[in-house]
Short mmCIF file of C-alpha atoms in Angstrom, two decimals:
data_model
loop_
_atom_site.label_atom_id
_atom_site.label_comp_id
_atom_site.label_asym_id
_atom_site.label_seq_id
_atom_site.Cartn_x
_atom_site.Cartn_y
_atom_site.Cartn_z
CA UNK A 1 139.34 69.37 35.93
CA UNK A 2 141.41 66.48 37.34
CA UNK A 3 142.91 66.70 40.74
CA UNK A 4 146.25 65.61 39.04
CA UNK A 5 146.68 67.97 36.19
CA UNK A 6 149.16 67.66 33.37
CA UNK A 7 152.29 69.81 33.85
CA UNK A 8 154.17 71.59 31.12
CA UNK A 9 157.51 72.96 32.24
CA UNK A 10 159.03 75.44 29.74
CA UNK A 11 162.58 76.56 30.32
CA UNK A 12 164.55 79.03 28.19
CA UNK A 13 168.38 79.45 28.56
CA UNK A 14 170.13 82.72 29.70
CA UNK A 15 167.03 84.85 29.87
CA UNK A 16 167.04 87.58 32.57
CA UNK A 17 163.88 88.49 34.29
CA UNK A 18 163.47 91.89 32.52
CA UNK A 19 163.56 90.30 29.05
CA UNK A 20 159.79 90.22 28.40
CA UNK A 21 157.38 92.73 27.12
CA UNK A 22 154.90 91.93 29.86
CA UNK A 23 157.20 93.53 32.39
CA UNK A 24 157.07 96.78 30.49
CA UNK A 25 160.11 96.39 28.41
CA UNK A 26 159.53 98.23 25.23
CA UNK A 27 162.64 96.86 23.44
CA UNK A 28 161.00 93.61 22.49
CA UNK A 29 157.75 91.85 21.91
CA UNK A 30 157.05 88.48 23.57
CA UNK A 31 153.40 87.54 22.98
CA UNK A 32 153.93 83.92 23.88
CA UNK A 33 155.43 84.59 27.36
CA UNK A 34 153.04 87.48 27.88
CA UNK A 35 149.99 85.17 27.25
CA UNK A 36 151.30 83.02 30.21
CA UNK A 37 151.45 86.04 32.45
CA UNK A 38 147.97 87.17 31.30
CA UNK A 39 146.58 83.73 32.62
CA UNK A 40 148.90 83.27 35.62
CA UNK A 41 151.16 84.86 38.24
CA UNK A 42 154.49 86.40 37.45
CA UNK A 43 156.92 86.28 40.40
CA UNK A 44 159.17 89.34 40.46
CA UNK A 45 161.72 88.14 43.00
CA UNK A 46 162.53 84.64 41.52
CA UNK A 47 166.24 83.74 41.46
CA UNK A 48 168.37 80.83 40.06
CA UNK A 49 170.49 78.91 42.38
CA UNK A 50 173.63 79.44 40.34
CA UNK A 51 173.97 81.63 37.13
CA UNK A 52 175.52 78.84 34.88
CA UNK A 53 173.72 76.21 32.81
CA UNK A 54 174.76 72.87 34.27
CA UNK A 55 174.74 73.75 38.03
CA UNK A 56 171.26 75.50 37.67
CA UNK A 57 169.77 72.53 35.68
CA UNK A 58 171.14 69.99 38.04
CA UNK A 59 169.65 72.02 40.88
CA UNK A 60 166.13 72.35 39.52
CA UNK A 61 166.19 68.81 38.51
CA UNK A 62 166.86 67.61 42.05
CA UNK A 63 165.59 70.40 44.30
CA UNK A 64 169.02 70.85 45.97
CA UNK A 65 171.83 73.39 45.76
CA UNK A 66 174.45 72.80 43.10
CA UNK A 67 177.24 72.07 45.73
CA UNK A 68 174.81 69.47 47.28
CA UNK A 69 174.58 67.49 43.97
CA UNK A 70 178.31 67.82 42.95
CA UNK A 71 177.66 70.24 40.00
CA UNK A 72 179.49 73.28 40.97
CA UNK A 73 180.46 74.14 37.40
CA UNK A 74 179.78 72.94 33.95
CA UNK A 75 182.60 70.49 34.14
CA UNK A 76 181.24 68.43 37.11
CA UNK A 77 178.93 65.42 36.89
CA UNK A 78 175.64 64.96 38.83
CA UNK A 79 176.08 62.83 41.87
CA UNK A 80 174.62 59.25 41.31
CA UNK A 81 172.86 59.37 44.61
CA UNK A 82 170.71 62.36 43.28
CA UNK A 83 169.26 60.46 40.39
CA UNK A 84 166.57 58.43 42.10
CA UNK A 85 164.84 61.53 43.49
CA UNK A 86 165.29 63.60 40.29
CA UNK A 87 162.25 65.25 38.79
CA UNK A 88 161.31 62.60 36.11
CA UNK A 89 161.93 59.63 38.31
CA UNK A 90 159.99 61.22 41.12
CA UNK A 91 156.87 62.03 39.05
CA UNK A 92 157.09 58.78 37.19
CA UNK A 93 156.95 56.85 40.43
CA UNK A 94 153.82 58.97 41.19
CA UNK A 95 152.06 57.81 38.10
CA UNK A 96 153.06 60.55 35.64
CA UNK A 97 154.26 59.95 32.12
CA UNK A 98 157.45 62.07 31.88
CA UNK A 99 158.70 63.32 28.60
CA UNK A 100 161.58 65.72 27.55
CA UNK A 101 162.23 67.77 24.55
CA UNK A 102 165.27 70.11 23.89
CA UNK A 103 168.54 71.15 25.54
CA UNK A 104 169.71 68.84 28.42
CA UNK A 105 173.12 69.91 29.66
CA UNK A 106 173.14 67.95 32.91
CA UNK A 107 176.56 66.11 32.99
CA UNK A 108 176.77 62.68 34.40
CA UNK A 109 173.16 61.66 33.71
CA UNK A 110 170.90 61.15 30.63
CA UNK A 111 167.30 62.09 30.35
CA UNK A 112 166.30 58.39 30.59
CA UNK A 113 168.36 57.90 33.80
CA UNK A 114 166.40 60.82 35.34
CA UNK A 115 163.08 59.35 34.35
CA UNK A 116 162.21 60.90 31.00
CA UNK A 117 161.45 59.76 27.53
CA UNK A 118 163.33 62.01 25.06
CA UNK A 119 160.97 63.19 22.35
CA UNK A 120 163.13 64.67 19.65
CA UNK A 121 166.40 66.47 18.81
CA UNK A 122 167.61 69.38 20.82
CA UNK A 123 167.36 72.32 18.38
CA UNK A 124 164.73 75.01 19.32
CA UNK A 125 162.77 74.39 16.09
CA UNK A 126 162.33 70.71 16.91
CA UNK A 127 161.15 71.25 20.45
CA UNK A 128 157.60 72.48 19.74
CA UNK A 129 157.06 69.82 17.04
CA UNK A 130 158.18 67.03 19.31
CA UNK A 131 156.02 68.36 22.23
CA UNK A 132 152.92 68.81 20.00
CA UNK A 133 153.36 65.21 18.74
CA UNK A 134 153.34 64.02 22.33
CA UNK A 135 150.38 66.21 23.34
CA UNK A 136 148.35 64.68 20.46
CA UNK A 137 148.81 61.09 21.75
CA UNK A 138 146.21 59.37 23.86
CA UNK A 139 146.93 59.99 27.43
CA UNK A 140 145.65 57.55 30.05
CA UNK A 141 147.64 59.11 32.88
CA UNK A 142 148.66 62.71 33.52
CA UNK A 143 151.88 63.79 32.06
CA UNK A 144 155.05 65.96 32.85
CA UNK A 145 156.32 67.49 29.63
CA UNK A 146 159.56 69.50 29.76
CA UNK A 147 160.13 71.93 26.80
CA UNK A 148 163.79 73.11 27.05
CA UNK A 149 164.92 75.84 24.64
CA UNK A 150 168.33 76.82 23.85
CA UNK A 151 167.74 80.57 23.23
CA UNK A 152 168.64 83.36 24.00
CA UNK A 153 171.89 81.42 24.85
CA UNK A 154 173.13 81.99 21.37
CA UNK A 155 174.07 85.43 22.37
CA UNK A 156 177.30 83.83 23.57
CA UNK A 157 178.10 82.80 19.89
CA UNK A 158 177.05 86.23 18.64
CA UNK A 159 179.48 87.91 21.12
CA UNK A 160 182.25 85.67 19.82
CA UNK A 161 181.38 86.45 16.22
CA UNK A 162 180.61 82.76 15.61
CA UNK A 163 177.82 81.55 13.20
CA UNK A 164 174.54 81.16 15.05
CA UNK A 165 172.95 77.68 14.83
CA UNK A 166 169.52 79.38 14.64
CA UNK A 167 170.61 81.69 11.88
CA UNK A 168 171.24 85.54 11.89
CA UNK A 169 169.31 87.73 14.34
CA UNK A 170 169.56 91.47 13.26
CA UNK A 171 171.46 93.91 11.28
CA UNK A 172 169.72 97.04 12.63
CA UNK A 173 171.35 100.36 12.46
CA UNK A 174 172.70 101.66 15.77
CA UNK A 175 169.91 104.18 16.09
CA UNK A 176 167.33 101.52 16.09
CA UNK A 177 169.13 99.38 18.76
CA UNK A 178 168.29 99.57 22.44
CA UNK A 179 170.05 102.32 24.51
CA UNK A 180 172.59 101.37 27.03
CA UNK A 181 171.22 100.35 30.49
CA UNK A 182 171.05 102.82 33.26
CA UNK A 183 173.70 100.78 35.16
CA UNK A 184 176.05 100.40 32.22
CA UNK A 185 179.05 101.81 34.14
CA UNK A 186 181.23 99.53 36.32
CA UNK A 187 180.46 100.93 39.85
CA UNK A 188 182.92 102.12 42.32
CA UNK A 189 184.13 99.38 44.69
CA UNK A 190 182.98 96.67 42.42
CA UNK A 191 184.34 93.17 42.94
CA UNK A 192 187.85 92.96 41.44
CA UNK A 193 187.46 89.25 40.82
CA UNK A 194 184.89 89.80 38.09
CA UNK A 195 187.43 91.72 36.17
CA UNK A 196 189.95 88.98 36.68
CA UNK A 197 187.49 86.66 35.10
CA UNK A 198 186.99 88.85 32.07
CA UNK A 199 190.71 89.36 31.55
CA UNK A 200 191.31 85.68 31.91
CA UNK A 201 188.93 84.59 29.29
CA UNK A 202 188.98 86.94 26.30
CA UNK A 203 187.18 84.48 23.99
CA UNK A 204 184.18 84.32 26.40
CA UNK A 205 184.43 87.88 27.33
CA UNK A 206 185.32 89.75 23.99
CA UNK A 207 183.60 92.74 25.27
CA UNK A 208 186.56 94.44 26.99
CA UNK A 209 187.20 96.44 23.78
CA UNK A 210 183.58 97.15 23.04
CA UNK A 211 182.46 100.69 22.19
CA UNK A 212 179.04 101.87 23.30
CA UNK A 213 177.90 101.10 19.73
CA UNK A 214 178.96 97.49 20.06
CA UNK A 215 177.16 97.19 23.40
CA UNK A 216 173.96 98.53 21.89
CA UNK A 217 174.12 95.84 18.96
CA UNK A 218 174.83 93.32 21.68
CA UNK A 219 171.61 94.17 23.40
CA UNK A 220 169.78 94.34 20.04
CA UNK A 221 170.83 90.87 19.16
CA UNK A 222 169.93 89.43 22.59
CA UNK A 223 166.34 90.79 22.37
CA UNK A 224 166.04 89.29 18.94
CA UNK A 225 167.06 85.91 20.34
CA UNK A 226 164.46 86.30 22.98
CA UNK A 227 161.89 87.04 20.33
CA UNK A 228 163.02 83.97 18.38
CA UNK A 229 162.51 81.55 21.39
CA UNK A 230 159.17 83.29 22.24
CA UNK A 231 157.95 82.52 18.71
CA UNK A 232 158.73 78.78 19.32
CA UNK A 233 156.94 79.01 22.63
CA UNK A 234 153.87 80.48 20.88
CA UNK A 235 153.95 77.46 18.43
CA UNK A 236 153.97 75.12 21.51
CA UNK A 237 151.16 76.99 23.39
CA UNK A 238 149.07 77.03 20.27
CA UNK A 239 149.46 73.20 19.97
CA UNK A 240 148.48 72.83 23.57
CA UNK A 241 145.20 74.80 22.96
CA UNK A 242 144.39 72.72 19.72
CA UNK A 243 145.04 69.47 21.62
CA UNK A 244 142.22 70.42 23.95
CA UNK A 245 144.43 70.02 27.00
CA UNK A 246 144.95 73.64 28.05
CA UNK A 247 142.44 73.66 30.88
CA UNK A 248 143.93 70.39 32.27
CA UNK A 249 147.56 71.53 32.22
CA UNK A 250 149.44 73.75 34.56
CA UNK A 251 152.23 75.62 32.88
CA UNK A 252 155.47 76.73 34.67
CA UNK A 253 157.79 79.05 32.75
CA UNK A 254 161.25 80.12 33.67
CA UNK A 255 164.90 80.24 32.61
CA UNK A 256 168.00 78.54 33.98
CA UNK A 257 169.76 81.86 34.55
CA UNK A 258 170.08 85.35 33.22
CA UNK A 259 172.63 87.38 31.18
CA UNK A 260 174.59 90.45 31.96
CA UNK A 261 173.11 92.31 28.97
CA UNK A 262 175.57 95.17 29.40
CA UNK A 263 174.90 95.96 32.98
CA UNK A 264 178.23 96.95 34.49
CA UNK A 265 179.77 96.24 31.04
CA UNK A 266 179.12 92.46 31.65
CA UNK A 267 178.07 89.95 29.14
CA UNK A 268 177.56 86.24 30.00
CA UNK A 269 176.42 84.87 33.45
CA UNK A 270 178.42 83.65 36.56
CA UNK A 271 178.51 87.08 38.08
CA UNK A 272 176.14 87.75 41.03
CA UNK A 273 174.59 90.78 39.44
CA UNK A 274 170.80 90.88 39.30
CA UNK A 275 170.72 90.53 35.56
CA UNK A 276 172.56 87.19 35.77
CA UNK A 277 170.75 85.70 38.80
CA UNK A 278 167.08 86.96 38.60
CA UNK A 279 165.04 85.12 36.20
CA UNK A 280 161.43 84.94 34.87
CA UNK A 281 159.11 82.62 36.72
CA UNK A 282 155.49 82.41 35.78
CA UNK A 283 152.94 79.77 36.94
CA UNK A 284 149.79 79.70 34.62
CA UNK A 285 146.86 77.35 35.05
CA UNK A 286 143.89 78.69 33.12
CA UNK A 287 140.91 79.46 35.37
CA UNK A 288 142.95 78.37 38.49
CA UNK A 289 145.89 80.81 38.98
CA UNK A 290 145.34 84.47 39.62
CA UNK A 291 145.09 85.77 36.05
CA UNK A 292 147.50 88.72 35.27
CA UNK A 293 148.85 89.08 38.85
CA UNK A 294 152.34 89.93 39.79
CA UNK A 295 153.86 88.80 43.15
CA UNK A 296 156.41 91.46 44.22
CA UNK A 297 156.90 90.13 47.66
CA UNK A 298 157.89 86.55 48.01
CA UNK A 299 161.53 85.31 47.39
CA UNK A 300 161.51 82.34 45.03
CA UNK A 301 164.48 80.06 44.63
CA UNK A 302 163.57 78.39 41.32
CA UNK A 303 166.05 75.61 41.68
CA UNK A 304 164.75 74.61 45.21
CA UNK A 305 161.03 75.41 44.74
CA UNK A 306 160.32 73.79 41.35
CA UNK A 307 160.08 70.22 42.49
CA UNK A 308 157.98 71.00 45.62
CA UNK A 309 155.65 72.92 43.39
CA UNK A 310 155.28 70.12 40.79
CA UNK A 311 154.78 67.65 43.52
CA UNK A 312 152.01 69.75 45.01
CA UNK A 313 150.14 69.91 41.68
CA UNK A 314 150.73 66.13 41.12
CA UNK A 315 149.49 65.05 44.50
CA UNK A 316 152.92 63.58 45.33
CA UNK A 317 154.76 63.99 48.57
CA UNK A 318 158.08 65.83 48.03
CA UNK A 319 161.12 63.90 49.17
CA UNK A 320 162.13 64.55 52.76
CA UNK A 321 164.96 66.95 53.29
CA UNK A 322 164.26 69.18 50.44
CA UNK A 323 164.74 72.80 51.44
CA UNK A 324 162.32 74.38 48.87
CA UNK A 325 158.68 75.35 49.15
CA UNK A 326 155.64 74.86 46.84
CA UNK A 327 154.80 78.08 45.02
CA UNK A 328 151.24 76.79 44.26
CA UNK A 329 149.54 78.56 47.20
CA UNK A 330 151.00 81.94 46.10
CA UNK A 331 149.95 81.33 42.48
CA UNK A 332 146.41 80.58 43.63
CA UNK A 333 145.99 83.41 46.06
CA UNK A 334 146.95 81.97 49.45
CA UNK A 335 149.43 83.80 51.80
CA UNK A 336 151.67 81.36 53.66
CA UNK A 337 152.55 82.98 57.00
CA UNK A 338 156.10 81.58 57.27
CA UNK A 339 157.60 82.16 53.80
CA UNK A 340 161.43 82.40 53.54
CA UNK A 341 163.09 85.61 54.36
CA UNK A 342 166.33 84.87 52.67
CA UNK A 343 167.78 82.79 49.75
CA UNK A 344 171.35 82.01 48.58
CA UNK A 345 172.86 81.91 45.12
CA UNK A 346 176.16 80.27 44.33
CA UNK A 347 178.67 80.88 41.68
CA UNK A 348 181.99 79.53 40.42
CA UNK A 349 184.15 81.75 38.23
CA UNK A 350 186.75 80.56 35.79
CA UNK A 351 189.91 82.45 36.18
CA UNK A 352 191.91 80.68 33.53
CA UNK A 353 195.52 79.50 34.18
CA UNK A 354 196.84 83.01 35.46
CA UNK A 355 198.03 83.86 38.91
CA UNK A 356 194.54 83.83 40.34
CA UNK A 357 194.01 80.13 39.96
CA UNK A 358 191.70 77.98 37.74
CA UNK A 359 188.42 78.41 39.61
CA UNK A 360 187.10 80.51 42.48
CA UNK A 361 183.82 80.75 44.20
CA UNK A 362 181.18 83.32 45.26
CA UNK A 363 177.98 83.38 47.15
CA UNK A 364 175.08 85.93 47.44
CA UNK A 365 172.51 86.18 50.22
CA UNK A 366 169.27 87.88 49.21
CA UNK A 367 167.06 89.22 51.87
CA UNK A 368 163.87 91.24 51.59
CA UNK A 369 165.73 94.49 50.98
CA UNK A 370 169.40 93.82 50.48
CA UNK A 371 171.69 91.55 48.61
CA UNK A 372 175.14 90.64 50.14
CA UNK A 373 177.52 89.11 47.80
CA UNK A 374 181.02 87.80 48.63
CA UNK A 375 183.71 86.50 46.24
CA UNK A 376 186.64 84.36 47.27
CA UNK A 377 189.45 86.83 46.47
CA UNK A 378 190.39 90.30 45.15
CA UNK A 379 189.69 93.74 46.42
CA UNK A 380 186.10 94.58 47.35
CA UNK A 381 185.25 91.04 47.36
CA UNK A 382 182.23 91.89 49.71
CA UNK A 383 179.34 93.69 48.05
CA UNK A 384 176.16 94.94 49.88
CA UNK A 385 173.48 96.71 47.87
CA UNK A 386 170.10 98.15 48.86
CA UNK A 387 167.94 96.65 46.02
CA UNK A 388 164.96 98.95 47.03
CA UNK A 389 167.03 102.22 46.72
CA UNK A 390 169.59 100.92 44.27
CA UNK A 391 168.14 98.25 41.95
CA UNK A 392 170.88 98.81 39.45
CA UNK A 393 173.55 97.88 42.03
CA UNK A 394 175.69 101.02 41.62
CA UNK A 395 176.47 101.69 45.32
CA UNK A 396 178.48 99.07 47.36
CA UNK A 397 177.40 99.65 50.92
CA UNK A 398 179.98 97.20 52.27
CA UNK A 399 182.44 100.10 52.34
CA UNK A 400 179.94 102.38 54.19
CA UNK A 401 180.49 102.42 57.91
CA UNK A 402 176.92 103.47 58.26
CA UNK A 403 175.71 100.00 57.11
CA UNK A 404 178.10 97.97 59.26
CA UNK A 405 175.28 96.34 61.30
CA UNK A 406 173.48 95.33 58.16
CA UNK A 407 176.62 93.87 56.69
CA UNK A 408 177.45 91.89 59.87
CA UNK A 409 173.83 90.59 60.00
CA UNK A 410 174.18 89.22 56.34
CA UNK A 411 177.64 87.82 57.08
CA UNK A 412 176.17 85.88 59.97
CA UNK A 413 173.27 84.70 57.94
CA UNK A 414 175.37 83.36 55.11
CA UNK A 415 177.80 81.72 57.44
CA UNK A 416 174.91 79.93 59.13
CA UNK A 417 173.44 78.90 55.75
CA UNK A 418 176.74 77.43 54.64
CA UNK A 419 176.85 75.29 58.01
CA UNK A 420 173.31 74.16 57.53
CA UNK A 421 173.82 73.01 53.95
CA UNK A 422 177.41 71.69 54.21
CA UNK A 423 178.84 74.31 51.89
CA UNK A 424 182.66 74.41 52.00
CA UNK A 425 182.50 78.04 50.94
CA UNK A 426 182.41 78.94 54.67
CA UNK A 427 185.52 77.41 55.75
CA UNK A 428 187.35 78.52 52.55
CA UNK A 429 186.20 82.02 52.40
CA UNK A 430 184.27 83.26 55.30
CA UNK A 431 186.36 82.36 58.34
#
């Protein structure tokens, strides 16, 4: 085995952490993803840096938070100064061949400008074919190959009753659809600003009039889209095995963000609910990573930790000033003594042209046990949940006087983080 393995980075779009059969979800079957978990380590507490496509992708491509690279929503371009240290340019300078297949969605930069050779078109069916053609080439140097899939993002089109680019997904009768989630209800003292966003964007959130039956069909369609992309991932992994490169290639699997999936009657992303921000994250290196292990302890910020992890495997020094950590030691069985005890997730909500303004922000601070979320406006803009006791986020402890000390501690932590990272959210919304 080479000291500098090949790297295959597989990314889906809008897949929440629980949408795999290897986590015990009986409503879908994902043998491709499950095979990665069988050979590697699945990280239970992995989060995106922002639950929206462009900010999340700009973040994991640079190792910085979305506000630090200028991509705070889908309509903002990547800062030019972030390009040289972007993933492809970084590994290419370290001697890797860097190739990219599939969805891009990083405004203000092309794959070539960030160091990649683009292999094929961007439809999910083209991605495994383009990647396999690349794998079967002669490789005189190690490679970084990115396989970026669209689905299950097509659930957005399904909810809007638009034709799906990948074709129909299901016409199952209601009795064969998944049940409603246990946290289906909108909880007491929920953040009012989230309902502002729903009401301001009826095209994006057509669910306000959904019956329970509608929601069950939504969940059914979503799971079928996950199975569709899993099948494409399976084709790619078969191609990797046939190429003879499997034992020389470390595989990182994740998604850019999650999907509400009916929790709290929420579809889409942008909210700071667990279904929107917690994502699958698996590192699989046959014969090297801890096969079939689950890490339920360490907080992973995928957008910050991905580049340090890739650099670690590639034998490249990560750029100075990056806040992330390599996850490689955790995947291979080591226990770093000083792992983070908190991480932050950003969001930017679109409130349309109504009285609440065009855009507004939110932040979440995740600690070992709690998650503190705060939105810029509206009633109950502060949310504090005990994720050990209340994983469905149904009880807002921010209104409970008995948790005032915990609330104040998380307020202080978030304020300090904003100051350290130059985040304007502090001056706008925390002081």
